[in-house]
Each structure stands twice: as structure tokens, then as C-alpha cells.
mmCIF file of C-alpha atoms in Angstrom:
data_model
loop_
_atom_site.group_PDB
_atom_site.id
_atom_site.type_symbol
_atom_site.label_atom_id
_atom_site.label_comp_id
_atom_site.label_asym_id
_atom_site.label_seq_id
_atom_site.Cartn_x
_atom_site.Cartn_y
_atom_site.Cartn_z
ATOM 1 C CA MET O 333 -15.967 15.352 -14.039
ATOM 2 C CA GLU O 334 -16.602 14.975 -10.329
ATOM 3 C CA THR O 335 -13.427 15.143 -8.284
ATOM 4 C CA LYS O 336 -15.441 15.159 -5.049
ATOM 5 C CA PRO O 337 -15.994 11.565 -3.895
ATOM 6 C CA SER O 338 -19.485 10.119 -4.186
ATOM 7 C CA GLU O 339 -20.602 7.219 -1.990
ATOM 8 C CA MET O 340 -21.282 3.986 -3.886
ATOM 9 C CA SER O 341 -22.081 1.588 -1.036
ATOM 10 C CA SER O 342 -22.152 1.261 2.737
ATOM 11 C CA SER O 343 -22.089 -1.850 4.949
ATOM 12 C CA LYS O 344 -22.035 -1.968 8.726
ATOM 13 C CA MET O 345 -19.268 -4.078 10.293
ATOM 14 C CA PHE O 346 -18.020 -4.323 13.884
ATOM 15 C CA GLY O 347 -20.048 -1.251 14.802
ATOM 16 C CA GLY O 348 -18.502 0.878 12.066
ATOM 17 C CA TYR O 349 -19.045 1.142 8.327
ATOM 18 C CA ASN O 350 -17.287 0.031 5.152
ATOM 19 C CA LYS O 351 -18.012 2.746 2.615
ATOM 20 C CA ARG O 352 -16.955 2.722 -1.039
ATOM 21 C CA TYR O 353 -16.419 5.932 -2.974
ATOM 22 C CA LYS O 354 -15.824 6.964 -6.581
ATOM 23 C CA HIS O 355 -14.102 10.132 -7.771
ATOM 24 C CA PHE O 356 -12.292 11.520 -10.796
ATOM 25 C CA SER O 357 -8.526 11.599 -10.253
ATOM 26 C CA PRO O 358 -6.714 14.491 -11.986
ATOM 27 C CA THR O 359 -3.416 12.741 -11.181
ATOM 28 C CA LEU O 360 -4.364 9.561 -13.055
ATOM 29 C CA GLY O 361 -6.797 11.025 -15.587
ATOM 30 C CA CYS O 362 -9.581 8.554 -14.847
ATOM 31 C CA SER O 363 -12.271 7.662 -12.331
ATOM 32 C CA MET O 364 -11.043 5.785 -9.276
ATOM 33 C CA THR O 365 -12.687 3.902 -6.423
ATOM 34 C CA PHE O 366 -11.541 3.508 -2.834
ATOM 35 C CA HIS O 367 -12.906 2.134 0.447
ATOM 36 C CA ILE O 368 -12.894 3.661 3.891
ATOM 37 C CA TYR O 369 -13.654 1.682 7.013
ATOM 38 C CA PHE O 370 -14.939 4.136 9.605
ATOM 39 C CA PRO O 371 -14.762 2.698 13.154
ATOM 40 C CA PRO O 372 -17.652 3.445 15.530
ATOM 41 C CA SER O 373 -17.256 7.032 16.689
ATOM 42 C CA PRO O 374 -17.202 7.904 20.407
ATOM 43 C CA SER O 375 -18.415 11.452 19.658
ATOM 44 C CA PRO O 376 -19.517 13.585 16.670
ATOM 45 C CA SER O 377 -16.304 15.615 16.778
ATOM 46 C CA HIS O 378 -13.935 12.625 17.062
ATOM 47 C CA ARG O 379 -11.280 12.301 14.351
ATOM 48 C CA PHE O 380 -9.675 8.971 13.489
ATOM 49 C CA PRO O 381 -6.062 8.385 12.452
ATOM 50 C CA VAL O 382 -5.771 6.603 9.104
ATOM 51 C CA LEU O 383 -4.032 3.471 7.870
ATOM 52 C CA TYR O 384 -3.536 3.264 4.120
ATOM 53 C CA TRP O 385 -3.586 -0.227 2.619
ATOM 54 C CA LEU O 386 -1.878 -0.865 -0.721
ATOM 55 C CA SER O 387 -2.936 -4.092 -2.425
ATOM 56 C CA GLY O 388 -1.008 -6.473 -4.646
ATOM 57 C CA LEU O 389 -1.039 -7.450 -8.316
ATOM 58 C CA THR O 390 -4.491 -7.921 -9.931
ATOM 59 C CA CYS O 391 -6.313 -6.509 -6.879
ATOM 60 C CA THR O 392 -8.832 -3.669 -6.620
ATOM 61 C CA ASP O 393 -9.896 -1.624 -3.616
ATOM 62 C CA GLU O 394 -12.233 -4.468 -2.627
ATOM 63 C CA ASN O 395 -9.906 -7.396 -1.831
ATOM 64 C CA PHE O 396 -8.603 -6.161 1.508
ATOM 65 C CA ILE O 397 -11.993 -4.923 2.696
ATOM 66 C CA THR O 398 -13.769 -8.217 1.965
ATOM 67 C CA LYS O 399 -11.020 -10.732 2.826
ATOM 68 C CA SER O 400 -8.653 -9.441 5.524
ATOM 69 C CA GLY O 401 -10.906 -9.139 8.583
ATOM 70 C CA ALA O 402 -8.886 -6.062 9.564
ATOM 71 C CA GLN O 403 -12.030 -4.200 10.611
ATOM 72 C CA ARG O 404 -12.383 -6.104 13.880
ATOM 73 C CA VAL O 405 -9.244 -4.654 15.470
ATOM 74 C CA ALA O 406 -9.477 -1.372 13.522
ATOM 75 C CA SER O 407 -12.863 -0.925 15.211
ATOM 76 C CA SER O 408 -11.579 -1.580 18.740
ATOM 77 C CA GLU O 409 -8.368 0.437 18.212
ATOM 78 C CA GLY O 410 -10.158 3.345 16.535
ATOM 79 C CA VAL O 411 -8.162 3.394 13.293
ATOM 80 C CA ALA O 412 -9.795 4.228 9.941
ATOM 81 C CA LEU O 413 -8.738 1.974 7.047
ATOM 82 C CA ILE O 414 -8.207 3.406 3.567
ATOM 83 C CA ALA O 415 -8.062 0.758 0.821
ATOM 84 C CA LEU O 416 -7.354 1.937 -2.707
ATOM 85 C CA ASP O 417 -7.045 0.540 -6.206
ATOM 86 C CA THR O 418 -3.796 -0.685 -7.764
ATOM 87 C CA SER O 419 -3.679 1.275 -11.032
ATOM 88 C CA PRO O 420 -5.575 3.650 -13.298
ATOM 89 C CA ARG O 421 -8.487 1.999 -15.129
ATOM 90 C CA GLY O 422 -10.508 2.594 -18.262
ATOM 91 C CA LEU O 423 -7.837 4.474 -20.199
ATOM 92 C CA SER O 424 -7.642 1.851 -22.986
ATOM 93 C CA ILE O 425 -3.872 2.050 -23.408
ATOM 94 C CA GLU O 426 -2.660 -0.550 -25.899
ATOM 95 C CA GLY O 427 -1.379 -3.596 -24.012
ATOM 96 C CA GLU O 428 -2.621 -2.430 -20.592
ATOM 97 C CA ALA O 429 -4.465 -5.696 -19.921
ATOM 98 C CA ASP O 430 -2.235 -8.143 -21.808
ATOM 99 C CA SER O 431 -0.637 -9.565 -18.665
ATOM 100 C CA TRP O 432 -1.628 -9.810 -15.014
ATOM 101 C CA ASP O 433 1.659 -8.428 -13.687
ATOM 102 C CA PHE O 434 1.840 -5.219 -15.739
ATOM 103 C CA GLY O 435 -0.549 -2.407 -16.664
ATOM 104 C CA VAL O 436 -4.065 -2.540 -15.227
ATOM 105 C CA GLY O 437 -3.987 -3.845 -11.640
ATOM 106 C CA ALA O 438 -0.210 -3.497 -11.562
ATOM 107 C CA GLY O 439 0.684 0.150 -11.006
ATOM 108 C CA PHE O 440 3.638 -0.609 -8.710
ATOM 109 C CA TYR O 441 3.030 2.655 -6.784
ATOM 110 C CA LEU O 442 5.481 4.651 -8.897
ATOM 111 C CA ASN O 443 5.281 7.631 -11.249
ATOM 112 C CA ALA O 444 5.891 6.290 -14.745
ATOM 113 C CA THR O 445 8.228 8.336 -16.922
ATOM 114 C CA GLU O 446 7.718 6.501 -20.233
ATOM 115 C CA GLU O 447 5.280 8.502 -22.393
ATOM 116 C CA LYS O 448 2.933 5.600 -23.124
ATOM 117 C CA TRP O 449 2.327 4.987 -19.420
ATOM 118 C CA LYS O 450 2.322 8.633 -18.292
ATOM 119 C CA ASN O 451 -1.030 8.200 -16.473
ATOM 120 C CA TRP O 452 0.466 5.522 -14.222
ATOM 121 C CA ARG O 453 1.228 7.902 -11.343
ATOM 122 C CA MET O 454 0.118 5.863 -8.360
ATOM 123 C CA TYR O 455 2.923 7.285 -6.220
ATOM 124 C CA ASP O 456 1.520 10.813 -6.488
ATOM 125 C CA TYR O 457 -2.019 9.491 -6.079
ATOM 126 C CA VAL O 458 -1.141 7.781 -2.780
ATOM 127 C CA VAL O 459 1.213 10.424 -1.358
ATOM 128 C CA LYS O 460 -0.442 13.640 -2.556
ATOM 129 C CA GLU O 461 -3.888 13.420 -4.134
ATOM 130 C CA LEU O 462 -5.702 10.927 -1.898
ATOM 131 C CA PRO O 463 -4.621 12.398 1.483
ATOM 132 C CA GLN O 464 -5.725 15.855 0.279
ATOM 133 C CA LEU O 465 -9.024 14.447 -0.985
ATOM 134 C CA LEU O 466 -9.666 12.753 2.361
ATOM 135 C CA ASN O 467 -8.693 15.866 4.299
ATOM 136 C CA ASP O 468 -11.018 18.064 2.223
ATOM 137 C CA ASN O 469 -14.058 15.762 2.295
ATOM 138 C CA PHE O 470 -14.058 13.722 5.516
ATOM 139 C CA SER O 471 -13.940 15.776 8.704
ATOM 140 C CA GLN O 472 -13.895 12.589 10.813
ATOM 141 C CA LEU O 473 -10.443 11.645 9.472
ATOM 142 C CA ASP O 474 -7.204 13.075 10.837
ATOM 143 C CA THR O 475 -4.882 12.617 7.858
ATOM 144 C CA SER O 476 -1.991 14.209 9.772
ATOM 145 C CA ARG O 477 -1.826 10.938 11.727
ATOM 146 C CA ALA O 478 -1.221 8.341 9.029
ATOM 147 C CA SER O 479 0.467 4.978 8.648
ATOM 148 C CA ILE O 480 0.861 2.702 5.639
ATOM 149 C CA SER O 481 0.803 -1.026 4.940
ATOM 150 C CA GLY O 482 0.373 -3.404 2.045
ATOM 151 C CA HIS O 483 0.786 -6.835 0.480
ATOM 152 C CA SER O 484 3.252 -8.036 -2.174
ATOM 153 C CA MET O 485 3.381 -5.237 -4.790
ATOM 154 C CA GLY O 486 1.540 -3.152 -2.190
ATOM 155 C CA GLY O 487 4.114 -4.064 0.441
ATOM 156 C CA HIS O 488 6.730 -2.721 -1.972
ATOM 157 C CA GLY O 489 4.618 0.427 -2.312
ATOM 158 C CA ALA O 490 4.186 0.846 1.435
ATOM 159 C CA LEU O 491 7.903 0.442 2.192
ATOM 160 C CA THR O 492 9.153 2.743 -0.580
ATOM 161 C CA ILE O 493 6.536 5.444 0.069
ATOM 162 C CA TYR O 494 7.224 5.328 3.808
ATOM 163 C CA LEU O 495 10.998 5.581 3.413
ATOM 164 C CA LYS O 496 10.738 8.546 1.025
ATOM 165 C CA ASN O 497 8.162 10.328 3.227
ATOM 166 C CA LEU O 498 9.220 9.690 6.817
ATOM 167 C CA ASP O 499 7.596 12.988 7.825
ATOM 168 C CA LYS O 500 4.182 11.877 6.517
ATOM 169 C CA TYR O 501 3.763 8.409 8.073
ATOM 170 C CA LYS O 502 4.056 7.259 11.675
ATOM 171 C CA SER O 503 4.746 3.582 10.883
ATOM 172 C CA VAL O 504 4.938 0.953 8.144
ATOM 173 C CA SER O 505 4.293 -2.760 7.814
ATOM 174 C CA ALA O 506 4.029 -5.259 4.982
ATOM 175 C CA PHE O 507 2.959 -8.784 4.113
ATOM 176 C CA ALA O 508 5.221 -10.646 1.671
ATOM 177 C CA PRO O 509 6.541 -7.439 0.083
ATOM 178 C CA ILE O 510 8.564 -7.199 -3.125
ATOM 179 C CA VAL O 511 11.521 -5.647 -1.308
ATOM 180 C CA ASN O 512 14.119 -5.671 -4.099
ATOM 181 C CA PRO O 513 12.189 -5.229 -7.373
ATOM 182 C CA ILE O 514 15.266 -4.199 -9.379
ATOM 183 C CA ASN O 515 16.495 -7.786 -8.911
ATOM 184 C CA CYS O 516 13.300 -9.806 -9.490
ATOM 185 C CA PRO O 517 11.285 -10.620 -12.642
ATOM 186 C CA TRP O 518 8.108 -8.729 -11.584
ATOM 187 C CA GLY O 519 10.037 -5.561 -10.834
ATOM 188 C CA GLN O 520 12.304 -5.738 -13.869
ATOM 189 C CA LYS O 521 9.325 -6.131 -16.203
ATOM 190 C CA ALA O 522 7.401 -3.271 -14.600
ATOM 191 C CA PHE O 523 10.299 -0.867 -14.154
ATOM 192 C CA SER O 524 11.732 -1.307 -17.657
ATOM 193 C CA ASN O 525 8.337 -0.484 -19.164
ATOM 194 C CA TYR O 526 7.263 2.281 -16.761
ATOM 195 C CA LEU O 527 10.639 3.909 -16.103
ATOM 196 C CA GLY O 528 12.794 3.033 -19.120
ATOM 197 C CA GLY O 529 16.215 1.460 -19.287
ATOM 198 C CA ASN O 530 18.181 3.570 -16.796
ATOM 199 C CA LYS O 531 18.508 1.286 -13.796
ATOM 200 C CA THR O 532 19.585 4.155 -11.538
ATOM 201 C CA ASP O 533 16.019 5.474 -11.888
ATOM 202 C CA TRP O 534 14.699 2.095 -10.759
ATOM 203 C CA GLU O 535 16.488 2.384 -7.407
ATOM 204 C CA GLU O 536 14.154 5.256 -6.448
ATOM 205 C CA TYR O 537 11.415 2.641 -6.098
ATOM 206 C CA ASP O 538 13.411 -0.173 -4.501
ATOM 207 C CA ALA O 539 13.159 -0.522 -0.716
ATOM 208 C CA THR O 540 16.456 -2.374 -0.406
ATOM 209 C CA SER O 541 18.219 0.464 -2.242
ATOM 210 C CA LEU O 542 16.314 3.274 -0.489
ATOM 211 C CA ILE O 543 17.047 2.077 3.050
ATOM 212 C CA LYS O 544 20.695 3.048 2.503
ATOM 213 C CA LYS O 545 19.641 6.699 1.987
ATOM 214 C CA PHE O 546 16.488 7.082 4.075
ATOM 215 C CA ASN O 547 17.375 5.350 7.314
ATOM 216 C CA ASP O 548 16.283 7.847 9.962
ATOM 217 C CA VAL O 549 13.512 5.429 10.909
ATOM 218 C CA SER O 550 12.157 5.877 14.417
ATOM 219 C CA GLY O 551 9.797 2.899 14.776
ATOM 220 C CA THR O 552 10.292 -0.741 13.903
ATOM 221 C CA ILE O 553 9.383 -1.891 10.380
ATOM 222 C CA LEU O 554 7.123 -4.962 10.640
ATOM 223 C CA ILE O 555 7.139 -7.588 7.875
ATOM 224 C CA ASP O 556 5.358 -10.944 7.849
ATOM 225 C CA GLN O 557 6.389 -13.505 5.224
ATOM 226 C CA GLY O 558 4.965 -16.991 4.694
ATOM 227 C CA GLU O 559 7.635 -19.662 4.385
ATOM 228 C CA ASP O 560 5.480 -21.658 1.930
ATOM 229 C CA ASP O 561 4.968 -18.647 -0.328
ATOM 230 C CA LYS O 562 5.725 -19.854 -3.875
ATOM 231 C CA PHE O 563 7.149 -16.415 -4.729
ATOM 232 C CA LEU O 564 9.498 -16.270 -1.735
ATOM 233 C CA HIS O 565 12.837 -17.059 -3.362
ATOM 234 C CA ASP O 566 12.587 -15.635 -6.896
ATOM 235 C CA GLN O 567 10.361 -12.551 -6.403
ATOM 236 C CA LEU O 568 10.220 -11.449 -2.759
ATOM 237 C CA MET O 569 13.654 -12.129 -1.265
ATOM 238 C CA PRO O 570 13.073 -10.600 2.195
ATOM 239 C CA HIS O 571 16.600 -11.407 3.363
ATOM 240 C CA LYS O 572 17.997 -8.806 0.936
ATOM 241 C CA PHE O 573 16.005 -6.133 2.759
ATOM 242 C CA GLU O 574 16.886 -7.618 6.145
ATOM 243 C CA GLU O 575 20.587 -7.387 5.323
ATOM 244 C CA ALA O 576 20.196 -3.779 4.092
ATOM 245 C CA CYS O 577 18.356 -2.847 7.304
ATOM 246 C CA GLN O 578 21.105 -4.388 9.425
ATOM 247 C CA ASN O 579 23.761 -2.445 7.513
ATOM 248 C CA ALA O 580 21.810 0.813 7.887
ATOM 249 C CA LYS O 581 20.969 0.061 11.548
ATOM 250 C CA VAL O 582 17.229 0.279 10.848
ATOM 251 C CA PRO O 583 14.943 -1.614 13.252
ATOM 252 C CA LEU O 584 13.187 -4.435 11.384
ATOM 253 C CA LEU O 585 10.984 -7.226 12.709
ATOM 254 C CA LEU O 586 10.891 -9.825 9.917
ATOM 255 C CA ARG O 587 8.678 -12.750 10.918
ATOM 256 C CA LEU O 588 8.922 -15.873 8.779
ATOM 257 C CA GLN O 589 5.674 -17.795 9.247
ATOM 258 C CA PRO O 590 5.989 -21.581 8.714
ATOM 259 C CA GLY O 591 3.402 -23.146 6.403
ATOM 260 C CA TYR O 592 1.776 -19.933 5.208
ATOM 261 C CA ASP O 593 1.465 -18.955 1.544
ATOM 262 C CA HIS O 594 0.953 -15.659 -0.353
ATOM 263 C CA SER O 595 -2.820 -15.444 0.078
ATOM 264 C CA TYR O 596 -5.368 -13.554 2.160
ATOM 265 C CA PHE O 597 -5.587 -16.635 4.409
ATOM 266 C CA PHE O 598 -2.061 -15.660 5.478
ATOM 267 C CA ILE O 599 -2.871 -11.944 5.696
ATOM 268 C CA SER O 600 -6.020 -12.452 7.782
ATOM 269 C CA THR O 601 -4.099 -14.661 10.223
ATOM 270 C CA PHE O 602 -1.650 -11.908 11.168
ATOM 271 C CA ILE O 603 -3.505 -8.686 10.306
ATOM 272 C CA ASP O 604 -4.444 -8.006 13.941
ATOM 273 C CA ASP O 605 -0.757 -7.648 14.876
ATOM 274 C CA HIS O 606 -0.281 -5.156 12.058
ATOM 275 C CA ILE O 607 -3.294 -3.023 12.997
ATOM 276 C CA ARG O 608 -2.055 -2.901 16.620
ATOM 277 C CA HIS O 609 1.478 -2.071 15.429
ATOM 278 C CA HIS O 610 0.089 0.962 13.600
ATOM 279 C CA ALA O 611 -2.440 1.920 16.293
ATOM 280 C CA GLN O 612 0.369 2.163 18.829
ATOM 281 C CA ALA O 613 2.388 4.487 16.556
ATOM 282 C CA LEU O 614 -0.650 6.554 15.551
ATOM 283 C CA ASN O 615 -1.837 7.136 19.082
ATOM 284 C CA LEU O 616 1.495 8.286 20.479
ATOM 285 C CA PRO O 617 1.272 11.934 21.624
#
């Protein structure tokens, strides 16, 4: 089984290239795909900082690359984009595809502890395996300069991974993140199945809980949230995270955007601000 990534496709965009790769993941026990957007390179020896993008429920590594338009500013700012999948695939676990908000396409960026879902280790895949894979195989990437962002479930992933690994990431941002999953239906369904019934274990993957412990945040956390998002009040609840940030004295810029929903139309409208937010942090000496 080939752990070294093999190129599946390549498309030129804004002077750089979207490239899709496939590799076998020892962490997840299956083959995985991911995309890299390589900006145009000023010289053969140039190394780009990286921005990891974590997608939301039902997504693959393709949604962000085809829908967000992030490449335009990533090209001009010189930031490589890394878009990955949202769960293991092809393992044929009973019930893995029974619902859209659990199992395949719904890894929640945690390490599952329940035996049935033991391959669902997206946290380790994002934090450990993928950065090492990129470092070992792509000399044009500088994985020591990394930031992280995401949407919805991926916004939850970006925030929790950032807070637990402040030494690994220069900045974080999110679109419509699930900031308090222990108190919303999506999170409760996922966590009870992946992590079991001990709710103390759930708090390890809850941004609103984590900010109380991991609050030595240097840069501002950027969150955009559409006010016409149908999931705003029962699933996303950004004000819970805002209140926790205020209590922990963590700098947060929460922008409520009137009229916008939960879709990539919303993401593509504000993605340029997010890329620049990360580029500024990544390019600091």
C-alpha cells in the first residue's frame, strides 16, 4: 500500500496549480485524497507557508477547491492551500453511511475511542500524519509555517486543533463553526457514538470548553457567521464561544454577516479576508 502520495490531477489557476493526491493513511487505515493549491513560485528554491482547510459535513477534499475562490488571494499572497477529506472512506463499517451527519463525511476531527469507530482518527491525521507527509514529499512547502481554517464541522476542527496545538499554528479562522458541540444535536450525536457516554471526554473537542484552558492566544481568532444561516441558533451558537473568549481574555473578531446563509456563496464572499488574515500571521518574522 502506497503511503507516498501519487498525483491524480492538476489544473492551472491564477498562475499556480490545483493538484489532487491519493495516499494510503496508516492513521486511518484506508486510502485518502487531498488537494494542494501551489501558488506561482518566484524561484525554484522558494518554500510556501501552508493553510490547512477543514471542510464541513458531507464534504470531500474537492468542495473548497472548486467553490471557494480562495486561490486568487492565495496566489497573490503566496500561501499554499491544503484541503483534505472529512473522514476515512471505504472501510465498510456497519452504519457508516446511514446518516449525513455521522460516519462517512462526518469525522468531526477527533480521535474516536469507541471500538467500532477506531479508524475515525481525523485529529491525528490532521495534526500529525498529513504535516509529516507534506514535509517529506513536497520540498516547496514550509510546514513549520502553518495556519488552519474551516467551515461548520471543519470550523469546529480548526478551532479545537488550533487551541490544543498553539505551538504548531500561527493563526486560526472559521466560517460558521460548531463552537459548542457538547450542547448541540450534531455534536451530541457524533460525540456519543465516537467517544462514548463520558461527557468530560467530549470537552476535549469543544472549542467553548477548551478556550478556558488553552487561552495563551497571541493573534486574533477570526470567525464569520451568516445571520440567515438556518443552523445558527440550534447548532452553531457563536455567542457561547464569544462569551468564553471574553471571559478568558482571548482576542476574537466575530463578524455577523446580514443576509448570508451556511453555503459556499457565503464562504466565497469573505474568503479573501481569511486568506489575508492568515498570510499576515504566516509571513511575520
